[in-house]
Tab-separated table of C-alpha atoms and ligand atoms in Angstrom:
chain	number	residue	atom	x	y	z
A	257	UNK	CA	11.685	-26.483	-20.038
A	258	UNK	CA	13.943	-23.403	-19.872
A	259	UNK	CA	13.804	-20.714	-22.822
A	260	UNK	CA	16.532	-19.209	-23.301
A	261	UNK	CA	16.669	-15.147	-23.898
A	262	UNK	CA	18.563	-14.276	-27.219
A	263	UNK	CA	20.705	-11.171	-27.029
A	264	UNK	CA	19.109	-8.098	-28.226
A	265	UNK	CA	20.536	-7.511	-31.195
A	266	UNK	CA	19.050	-4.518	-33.477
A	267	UNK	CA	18.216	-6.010	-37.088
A	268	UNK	CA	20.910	-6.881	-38.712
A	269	UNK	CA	22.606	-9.497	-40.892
A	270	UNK	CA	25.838	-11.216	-41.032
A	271	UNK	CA	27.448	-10.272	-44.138
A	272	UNK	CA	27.965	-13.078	-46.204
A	273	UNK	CA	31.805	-12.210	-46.446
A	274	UNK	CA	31.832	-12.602	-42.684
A	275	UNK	CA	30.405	-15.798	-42.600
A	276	UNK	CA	32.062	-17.342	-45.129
A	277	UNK	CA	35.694	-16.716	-43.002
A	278	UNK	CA	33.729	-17.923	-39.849
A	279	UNK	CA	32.431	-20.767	-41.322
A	280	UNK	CA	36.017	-21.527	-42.642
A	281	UNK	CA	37.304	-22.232	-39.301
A	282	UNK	CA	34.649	-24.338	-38.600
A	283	UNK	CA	31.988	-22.186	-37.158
A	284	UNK	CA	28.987	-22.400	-39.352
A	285	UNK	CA	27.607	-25.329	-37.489
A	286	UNK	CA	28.388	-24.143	-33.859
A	287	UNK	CA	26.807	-20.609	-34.580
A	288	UNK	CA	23.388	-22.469	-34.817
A	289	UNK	CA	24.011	-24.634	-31.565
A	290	UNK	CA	25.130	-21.845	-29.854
A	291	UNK	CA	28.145	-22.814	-28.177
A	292	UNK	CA	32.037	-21.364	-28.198
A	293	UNK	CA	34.429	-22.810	-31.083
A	294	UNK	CA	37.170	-23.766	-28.678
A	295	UNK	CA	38.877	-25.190	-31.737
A	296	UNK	CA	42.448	-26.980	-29.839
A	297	UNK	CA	40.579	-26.907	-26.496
A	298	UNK	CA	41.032	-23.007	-26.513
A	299	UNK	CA	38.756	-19.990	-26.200
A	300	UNK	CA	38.789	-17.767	-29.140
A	301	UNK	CA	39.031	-14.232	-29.697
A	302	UNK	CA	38.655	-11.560	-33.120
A	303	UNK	CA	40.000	-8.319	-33.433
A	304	UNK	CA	40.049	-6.667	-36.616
A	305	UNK	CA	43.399	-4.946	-36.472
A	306	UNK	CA	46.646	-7.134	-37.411
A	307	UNK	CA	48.572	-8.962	-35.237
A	308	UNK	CA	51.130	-6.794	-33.744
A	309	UNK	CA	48.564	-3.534	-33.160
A	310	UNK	CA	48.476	-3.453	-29.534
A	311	UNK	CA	44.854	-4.261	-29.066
A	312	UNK	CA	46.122	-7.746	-30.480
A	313	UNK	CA	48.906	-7.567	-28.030
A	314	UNK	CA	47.108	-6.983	-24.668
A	315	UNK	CA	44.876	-9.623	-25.291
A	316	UNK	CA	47.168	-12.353	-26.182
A	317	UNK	CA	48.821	-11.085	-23.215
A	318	UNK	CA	45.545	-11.333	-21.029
A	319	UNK	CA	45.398	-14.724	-22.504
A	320	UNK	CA	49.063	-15.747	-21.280
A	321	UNK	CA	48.009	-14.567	-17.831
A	322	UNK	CA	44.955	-16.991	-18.186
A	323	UNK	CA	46.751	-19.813	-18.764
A	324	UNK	CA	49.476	-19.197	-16.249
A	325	UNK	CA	46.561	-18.535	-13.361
A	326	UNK	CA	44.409	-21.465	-13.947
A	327	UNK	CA	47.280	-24.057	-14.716
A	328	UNK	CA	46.880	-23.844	-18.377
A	329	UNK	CA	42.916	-25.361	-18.268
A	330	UNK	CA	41.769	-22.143	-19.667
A	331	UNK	CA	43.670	-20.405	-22.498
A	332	UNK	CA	43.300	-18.372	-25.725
A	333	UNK	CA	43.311	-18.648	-29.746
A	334	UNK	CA	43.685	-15.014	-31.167
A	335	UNK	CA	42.365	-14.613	-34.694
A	336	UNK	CA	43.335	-10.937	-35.813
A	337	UNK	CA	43.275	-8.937	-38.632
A	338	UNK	CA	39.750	-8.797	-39.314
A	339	UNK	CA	39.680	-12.905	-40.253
A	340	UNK	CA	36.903	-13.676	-39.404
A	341	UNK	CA	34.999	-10.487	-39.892
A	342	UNK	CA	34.336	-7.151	-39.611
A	343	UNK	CA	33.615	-5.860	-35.466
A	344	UNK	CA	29.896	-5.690	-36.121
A	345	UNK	CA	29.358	-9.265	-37.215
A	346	UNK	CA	31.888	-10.959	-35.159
A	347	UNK	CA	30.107	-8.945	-31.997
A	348	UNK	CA	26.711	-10.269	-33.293
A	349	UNK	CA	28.746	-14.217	-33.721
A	350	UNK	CA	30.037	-13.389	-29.752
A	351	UNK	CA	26.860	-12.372	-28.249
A	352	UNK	CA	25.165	-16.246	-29.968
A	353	UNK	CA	28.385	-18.231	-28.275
A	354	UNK	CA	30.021	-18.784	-31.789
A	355	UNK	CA	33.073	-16.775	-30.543
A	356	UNK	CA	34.389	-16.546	-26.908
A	357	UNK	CA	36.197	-13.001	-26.910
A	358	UNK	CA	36.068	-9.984	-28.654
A	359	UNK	CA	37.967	-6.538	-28.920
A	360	UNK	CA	36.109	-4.191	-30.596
A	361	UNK	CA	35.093	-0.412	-30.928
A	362	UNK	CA	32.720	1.324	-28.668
A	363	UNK	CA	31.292	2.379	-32.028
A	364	UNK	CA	29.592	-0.986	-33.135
A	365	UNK	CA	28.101	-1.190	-29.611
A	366	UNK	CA	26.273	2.304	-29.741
A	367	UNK	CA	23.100	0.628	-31.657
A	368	UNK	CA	22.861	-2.032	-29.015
A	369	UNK	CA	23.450	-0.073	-25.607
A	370	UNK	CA	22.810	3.249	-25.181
A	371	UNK	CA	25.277	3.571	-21.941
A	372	UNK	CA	27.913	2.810	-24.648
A	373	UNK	CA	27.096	6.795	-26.394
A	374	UNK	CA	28.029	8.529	-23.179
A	375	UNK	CA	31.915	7.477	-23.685
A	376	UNK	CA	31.582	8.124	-27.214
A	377	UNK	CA	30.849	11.567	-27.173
A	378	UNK	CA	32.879	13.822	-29.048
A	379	UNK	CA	34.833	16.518	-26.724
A	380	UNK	CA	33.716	14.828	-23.647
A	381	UNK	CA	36.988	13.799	-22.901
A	382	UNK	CA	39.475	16.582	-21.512
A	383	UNK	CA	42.578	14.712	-21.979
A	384	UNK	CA	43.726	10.607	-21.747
A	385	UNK	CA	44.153	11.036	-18.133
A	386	UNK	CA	40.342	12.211	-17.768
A	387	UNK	CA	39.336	9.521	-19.855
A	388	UNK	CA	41.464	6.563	-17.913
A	389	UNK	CA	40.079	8.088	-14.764
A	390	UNK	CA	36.483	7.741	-16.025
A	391	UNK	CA	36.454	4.646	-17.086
A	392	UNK	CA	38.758	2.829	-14.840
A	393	UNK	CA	36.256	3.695	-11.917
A	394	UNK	CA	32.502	2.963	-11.375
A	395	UNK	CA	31.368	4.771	-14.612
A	396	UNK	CA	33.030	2.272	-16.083
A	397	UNK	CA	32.141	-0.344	-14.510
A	398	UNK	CA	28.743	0.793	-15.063
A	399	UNK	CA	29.197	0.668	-19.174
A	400	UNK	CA	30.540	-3.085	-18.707
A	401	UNK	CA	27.252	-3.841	-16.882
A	402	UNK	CA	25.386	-2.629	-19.167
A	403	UNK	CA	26.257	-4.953	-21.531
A	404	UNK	CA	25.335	-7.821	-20.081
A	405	UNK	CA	21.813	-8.008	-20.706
A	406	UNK	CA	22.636	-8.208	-24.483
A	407	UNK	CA	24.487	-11.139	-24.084
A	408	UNK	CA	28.208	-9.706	-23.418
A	409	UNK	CA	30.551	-9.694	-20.576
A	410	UNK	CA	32.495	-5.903	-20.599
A	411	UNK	CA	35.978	-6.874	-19.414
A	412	UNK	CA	38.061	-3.604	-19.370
A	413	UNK	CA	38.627	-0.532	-21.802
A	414	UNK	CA	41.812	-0.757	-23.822
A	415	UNK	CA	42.877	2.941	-24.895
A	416	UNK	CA	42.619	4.171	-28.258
A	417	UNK	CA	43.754	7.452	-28.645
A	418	UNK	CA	41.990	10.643	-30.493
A	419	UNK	CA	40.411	10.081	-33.483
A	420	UNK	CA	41.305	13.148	-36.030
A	421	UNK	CA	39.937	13.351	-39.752
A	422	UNK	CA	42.421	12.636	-43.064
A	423	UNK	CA	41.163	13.229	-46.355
A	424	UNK	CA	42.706	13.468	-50.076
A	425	UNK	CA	41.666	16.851	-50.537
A	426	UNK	CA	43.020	19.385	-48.234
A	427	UNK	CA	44.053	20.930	-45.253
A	428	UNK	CA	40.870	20.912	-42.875
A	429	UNK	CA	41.331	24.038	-40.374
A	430	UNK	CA	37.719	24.891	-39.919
A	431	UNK	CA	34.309	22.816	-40.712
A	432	UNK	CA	33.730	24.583	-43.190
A	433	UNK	CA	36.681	23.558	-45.322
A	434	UNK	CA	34.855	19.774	-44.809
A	435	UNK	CA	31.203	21.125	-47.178
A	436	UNK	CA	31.114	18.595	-49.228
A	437	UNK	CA	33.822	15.928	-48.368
A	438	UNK	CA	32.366	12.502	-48.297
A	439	UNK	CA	34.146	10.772	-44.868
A	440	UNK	CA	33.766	7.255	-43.918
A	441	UNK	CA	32.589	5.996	-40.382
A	442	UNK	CA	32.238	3.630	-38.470
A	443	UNK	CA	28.601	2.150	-38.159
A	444	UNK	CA	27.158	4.013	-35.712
A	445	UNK	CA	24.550	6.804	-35.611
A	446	UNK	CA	26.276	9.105	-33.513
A	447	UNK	CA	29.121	8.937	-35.904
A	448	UNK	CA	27.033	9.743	-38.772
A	449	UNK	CA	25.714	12.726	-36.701
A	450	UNK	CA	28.707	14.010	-35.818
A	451	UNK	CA	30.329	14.340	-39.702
A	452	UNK	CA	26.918	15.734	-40.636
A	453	UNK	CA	26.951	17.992	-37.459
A	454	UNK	CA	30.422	19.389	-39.244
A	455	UNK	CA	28.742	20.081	-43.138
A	456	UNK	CA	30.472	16.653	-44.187
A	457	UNK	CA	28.821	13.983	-45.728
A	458	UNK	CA	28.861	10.705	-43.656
A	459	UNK	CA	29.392	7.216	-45.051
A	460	UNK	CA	29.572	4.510	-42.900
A	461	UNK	CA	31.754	1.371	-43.886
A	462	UNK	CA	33.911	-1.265	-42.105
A	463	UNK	CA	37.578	-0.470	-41.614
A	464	UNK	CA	38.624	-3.153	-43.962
A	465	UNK	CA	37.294	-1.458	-46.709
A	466	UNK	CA	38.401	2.064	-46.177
A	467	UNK	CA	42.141	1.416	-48.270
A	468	UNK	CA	40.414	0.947	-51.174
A	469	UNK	CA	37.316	3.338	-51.244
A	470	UNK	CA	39.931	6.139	-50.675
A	471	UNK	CA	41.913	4.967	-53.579
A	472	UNK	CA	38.908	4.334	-55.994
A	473	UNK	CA	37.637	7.939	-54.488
A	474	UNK	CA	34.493	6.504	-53.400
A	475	UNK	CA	35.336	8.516	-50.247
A	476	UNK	CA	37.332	11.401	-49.601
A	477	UNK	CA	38.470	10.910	-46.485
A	478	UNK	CA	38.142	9.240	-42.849
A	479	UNK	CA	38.552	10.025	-39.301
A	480	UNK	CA	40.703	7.518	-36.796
A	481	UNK	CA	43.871	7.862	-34.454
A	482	UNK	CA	47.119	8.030	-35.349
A	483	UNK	CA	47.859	4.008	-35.227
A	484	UNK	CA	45.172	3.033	-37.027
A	485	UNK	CA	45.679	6.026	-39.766
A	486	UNK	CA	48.995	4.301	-40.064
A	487	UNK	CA	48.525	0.412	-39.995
A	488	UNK	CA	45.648	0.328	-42.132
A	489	UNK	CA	47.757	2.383	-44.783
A	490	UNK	CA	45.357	4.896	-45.368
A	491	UNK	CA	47.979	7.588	-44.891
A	492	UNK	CA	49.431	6.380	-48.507
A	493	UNK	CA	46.340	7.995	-50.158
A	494	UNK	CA	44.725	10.584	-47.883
A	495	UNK	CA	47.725	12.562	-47.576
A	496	UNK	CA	45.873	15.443	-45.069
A	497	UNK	CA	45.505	15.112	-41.407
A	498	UNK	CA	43.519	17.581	-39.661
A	499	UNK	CA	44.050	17.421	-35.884
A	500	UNK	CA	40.892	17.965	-34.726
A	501	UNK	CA	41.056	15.187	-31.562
A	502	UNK	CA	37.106	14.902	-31.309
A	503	UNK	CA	36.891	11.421	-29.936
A	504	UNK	CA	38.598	10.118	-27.009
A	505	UNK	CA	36.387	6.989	-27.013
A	506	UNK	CA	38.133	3.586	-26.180
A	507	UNK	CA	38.400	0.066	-27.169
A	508	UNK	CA	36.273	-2.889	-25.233
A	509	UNK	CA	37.051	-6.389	-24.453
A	510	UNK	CA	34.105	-8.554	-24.402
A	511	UNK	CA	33.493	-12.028	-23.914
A	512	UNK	CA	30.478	-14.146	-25.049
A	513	UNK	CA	27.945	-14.313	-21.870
A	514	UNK	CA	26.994	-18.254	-23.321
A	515	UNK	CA	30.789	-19.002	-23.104
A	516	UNK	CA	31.040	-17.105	-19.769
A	517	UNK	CA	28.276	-18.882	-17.899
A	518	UNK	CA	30.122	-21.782	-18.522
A	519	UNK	CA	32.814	-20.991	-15.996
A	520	UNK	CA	32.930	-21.171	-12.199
A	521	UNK	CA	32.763	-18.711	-9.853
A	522	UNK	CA	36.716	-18.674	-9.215
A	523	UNK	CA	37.915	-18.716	-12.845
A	524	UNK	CA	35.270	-16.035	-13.701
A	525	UNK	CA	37.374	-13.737	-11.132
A	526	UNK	CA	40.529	-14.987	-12.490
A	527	UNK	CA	39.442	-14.500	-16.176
A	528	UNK	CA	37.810	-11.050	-15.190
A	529	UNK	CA	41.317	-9.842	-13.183
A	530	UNK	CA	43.572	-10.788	-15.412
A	531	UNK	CA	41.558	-8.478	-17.832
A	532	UNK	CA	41.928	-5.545	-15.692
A	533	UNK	CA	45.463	-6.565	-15.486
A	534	UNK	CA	45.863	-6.435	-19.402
A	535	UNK	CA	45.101	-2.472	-18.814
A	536	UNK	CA	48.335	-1.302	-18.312
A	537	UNK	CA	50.538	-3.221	-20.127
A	538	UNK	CA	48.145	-2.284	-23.151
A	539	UNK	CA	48.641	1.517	-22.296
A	540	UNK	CA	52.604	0.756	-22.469
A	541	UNK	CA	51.702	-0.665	-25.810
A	542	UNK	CA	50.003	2.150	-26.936
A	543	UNK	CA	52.105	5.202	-26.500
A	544	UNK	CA	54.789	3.464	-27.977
A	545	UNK	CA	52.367	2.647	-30.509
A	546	UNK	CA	51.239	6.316	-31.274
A	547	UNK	CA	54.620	7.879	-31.377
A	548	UNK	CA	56.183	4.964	-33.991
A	549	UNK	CA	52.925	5.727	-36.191
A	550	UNK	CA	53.501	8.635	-35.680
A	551	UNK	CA	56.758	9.165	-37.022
A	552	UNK	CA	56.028	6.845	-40.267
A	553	UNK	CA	53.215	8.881	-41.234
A	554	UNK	CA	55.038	11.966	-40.747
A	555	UNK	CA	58.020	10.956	-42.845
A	556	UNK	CA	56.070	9.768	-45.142
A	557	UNK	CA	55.550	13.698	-46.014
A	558	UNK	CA	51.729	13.750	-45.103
A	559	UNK	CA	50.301	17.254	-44.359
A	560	UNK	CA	49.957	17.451	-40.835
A	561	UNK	CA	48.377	20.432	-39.445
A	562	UNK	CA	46.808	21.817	-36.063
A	563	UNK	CA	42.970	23.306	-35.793
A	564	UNK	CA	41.309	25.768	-33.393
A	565	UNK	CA	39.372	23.245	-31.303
A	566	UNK	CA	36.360	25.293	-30.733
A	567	UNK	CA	34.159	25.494	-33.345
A	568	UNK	CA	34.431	21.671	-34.223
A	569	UNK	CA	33.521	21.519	-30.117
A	570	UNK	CA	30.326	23.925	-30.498
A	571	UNK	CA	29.202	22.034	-33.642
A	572	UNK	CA	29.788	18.747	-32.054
A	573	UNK	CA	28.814	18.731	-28.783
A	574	UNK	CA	25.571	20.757	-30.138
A	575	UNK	CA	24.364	16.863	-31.191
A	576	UNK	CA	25.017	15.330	-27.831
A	577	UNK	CA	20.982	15.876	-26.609
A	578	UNK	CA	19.998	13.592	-29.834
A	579	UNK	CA	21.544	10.894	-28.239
A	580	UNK	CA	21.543	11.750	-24.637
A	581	UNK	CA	17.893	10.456	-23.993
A	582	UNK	CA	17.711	8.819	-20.521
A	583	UNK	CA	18.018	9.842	-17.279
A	584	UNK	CA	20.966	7.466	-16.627
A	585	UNK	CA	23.233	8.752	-19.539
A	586	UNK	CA	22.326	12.238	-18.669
A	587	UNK	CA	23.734	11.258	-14.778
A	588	UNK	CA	26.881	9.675	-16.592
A	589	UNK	CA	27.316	12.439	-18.914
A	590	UNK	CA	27.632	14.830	-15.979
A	591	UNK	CA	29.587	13.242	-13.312
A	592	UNK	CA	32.054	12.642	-16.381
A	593	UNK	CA	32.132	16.448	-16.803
A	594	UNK	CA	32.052	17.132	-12.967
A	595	UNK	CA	35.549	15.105	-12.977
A	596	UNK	CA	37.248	17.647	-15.573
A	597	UNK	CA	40.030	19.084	-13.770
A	598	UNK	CA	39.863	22.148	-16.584
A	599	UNK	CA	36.276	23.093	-15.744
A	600	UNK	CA	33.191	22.095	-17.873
B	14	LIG	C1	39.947	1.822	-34.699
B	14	LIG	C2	39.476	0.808	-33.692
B	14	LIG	C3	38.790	-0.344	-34.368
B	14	LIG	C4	37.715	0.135	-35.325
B	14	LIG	C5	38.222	1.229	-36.197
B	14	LIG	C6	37.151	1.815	-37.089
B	14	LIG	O1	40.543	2.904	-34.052
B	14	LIG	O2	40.582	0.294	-32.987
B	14	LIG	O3	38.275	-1.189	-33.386
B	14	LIG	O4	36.601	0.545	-34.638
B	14	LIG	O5	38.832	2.269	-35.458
B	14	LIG	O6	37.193	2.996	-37.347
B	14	LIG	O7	36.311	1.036	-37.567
C-alpha cells in the first residue's frame, strides 16, 4: 500500500469564511478526497484580486493558450476576486488537490519555503529590470523547485510592482514619522519584521479586509503597489502615499502537485510553456496597469510624496540575517546582488 506524503503545511486553519465560499462551489467534499474540482470538466484557479487586475488577466490568458495547445482537452475556470478565499487558505486548499491553480503573493509562501524570503527581501531589488532578470533565469527556476516538495508546482513569476506605504495620517518622509502608526501586512514574518524594523507597529490581515479596518481606524495605514492601492479602494481613506519602493517581490502561479501528477509528460510541458508564455503579455498588462492606477489615485487628490531611500534601506535590509539562515539563501541572496548593474 502506498502512503501518500501530505504537503508541509505550517499549522494553520482554514478560516471558516474561506470554507464556507469553497464549499459553496462544491468543494467541501473533494477537499477530503483530495482531488481537483474540475467543476464543467475544467481546471480551476483563485486569485484574490477582481477580474480585470492583470494577474486575473494573464492567467485566463495562460488558460486560452491551454486550450488552444492541447485541442481544448485541458482548459481553465478562473474564480477571482478573493471568492473563494483569502491567498493563504486557498494555497493550503491547492497544495490538498481541492483547487488546480493558484496566483498568489510570495508573501503567504514565506512560512512554508524559505527560498521564497530571498525574493522578498526589501531593497534587494535594484530596479524591475534586475528583478525580471533574476527571476526569469535559474534563480528562479530554483524558487519554483523549491516548492515542490510542499505539494506545489511554481509556474512563472507575474510582476507586481513596488510596494510603498499609505496611511490616514500623514506624509511619511523618514521612519521616524511611522512611531506609532499601526500598518497592516500581509501574513508573513518577514513582513512583520520589516514594519517593526521601521518603529511601526505591524498587523497582519488579509487584503480583503484592509477597506474596512482603515475606515473603522483599526489600522492606520498599509503598504502595497500602486494597482492594488487603487483597485482595492484603499486610496479613498488613506489619503498619504509615501514612496518608499521597499519591495520589488513578485506574484507566483502555482498549480496543485495532486492535480499536476495527473497529467502526461507532453501536456505537463505544454501546461508549463504556456505559463512562461503568460510572462510577457502579463508585463504588457501591468505597466498599463500601474500608470491608469496611477492616474486615478492621483486625481483623486491623494498626497503623493517622494522619500530619501536610504535610511528605510539601512533599517530594512539590517533584518535580512533574521531570515537569511541557510547556506542556499545566503548563495541566492548574493548572486542576486552580484547581478546589480549599480553595484551592491
Ligand atoms: C498584492 C498582491 C496580492 C496580495 C496583496 C496583499 O499586491 O497582488 O497577491 O498579496 O498584495 O497585500 O495581500
Amino acid at each position: 500500500m502506498s502512503i501518500r506524503k501530505l504537503p508541509s503545511f505550517p499549522p494553520h486553519s482554514i478560516s471558516r469564511r474561506s470554507f464556507g465560499k469553497y464549499a459553496a462551489i462544491g468543494g467541501s467534499s473533494l477537499l477530503l478526497g483530495g482531488c481537483g474540482l474540475q467543476l464543467s470538466g475544467k481546471f480551476t484557479a483563485s486569485d484574490t484580486h477582481s477580474n480585470d487586475y492583470p494577474t486575473v488577466l494573464a492567467v485566463k490568458h495562460f488558460g486560452k493558450l491551454l486550450e488552444q495547445r492541447t485541442a481544448g482537452k485541458l482548459g481553465l475556470q478562473m474564480y477571482a476576486g478573493g471568492q473563494l478565499g483569502n491567498e493563504r487558505d486557498t494555497l493550503e486548499i491547492t497544495t490538498f488537490g481541492g483547487l488546480d491553480f493558484n496566483r498568489v503573493n510570495l508573501a503567504p509562501l514565506n512560512s512554508i519555503e524559505p527560498l521564497t524570503i530571498v525574493a522578498a527581501l526589501p531593497f534587494l531589488f535594484e530596479s524591475t529590470q534586475h528583478m525580471r532578470t533574476t527571476l526569469d533565469g535559474p534563480i528562479g527556476d530554483e524558487i519554483l523547485a523549491s516548492l515542490e516538495q510542499h505539494g506545489l508546482i511554481g509556474l512563472c513569476f507575474y510582476d507586481s510592482g513596488a510596494r510603498s506605504f499609505y496611511n490616514t495620517r500623514g506624509p511619511i518622509t523618514k521612519p521616524e514619522d511611522m512611531a506609532g502608526l499601526k500598518l497592516r501586512v500581509p501574513g508573513s514574518d518577514l513582513y512583520v519584521a520589516m514594519v517593526k524594523s521601521l518603529g511601526a507597529d505591524a498587523t497582519p490581515m488579509p487584503l480583503d479586509e484592509v477597506y474596512q479596518s482603515l475606515a473603522q481606524g483599526v489600522i492606520d495605514g498599509a503598504e502595497n503597489n500602486w494597482p492594488s492601492f487603487e483597485s482595492g479602494r484603499h486610496y479613498e481613506v488613506a489619503t498619504y502615499y509615501s514612496l518608499t519602493q521597499h519591495l520589488l517581490a513578485p506574484e507566483v502561479f502555482v498549480m496543485s502537485k495532486i492535480s499536476w501528477d495527473k497529467l502526461s509528460s507532453k501536456e505537463q510541458s505544454i501546461l508549463r510553456q504556456s505559463a512562461k508564455d503568460s510572462v510577457p503579455h502579463m508585463r504588457q498588462l501591468w505597466d498599463t496597469q500601474v500608470a491608469k492606477s496611477k492616474k486615478i489615485v492621483l486625481d483623486s487628490g491623494v498626497a503623493v510624496n517622494e522619500v530619501d531611500p536610504a535610511a528605510f534601506t539601512n533599517l530594512m535590509t539590517g533584518m535580512w540575517d533574521q531570515f537569511i539562515t541557510t547556506n542556499k539563501q545566503r548563495e541566492l541572496v548574493d548572486k542576486i546582488l552580484s547581478m546589480r548593474t549599480g553595484g551592491i
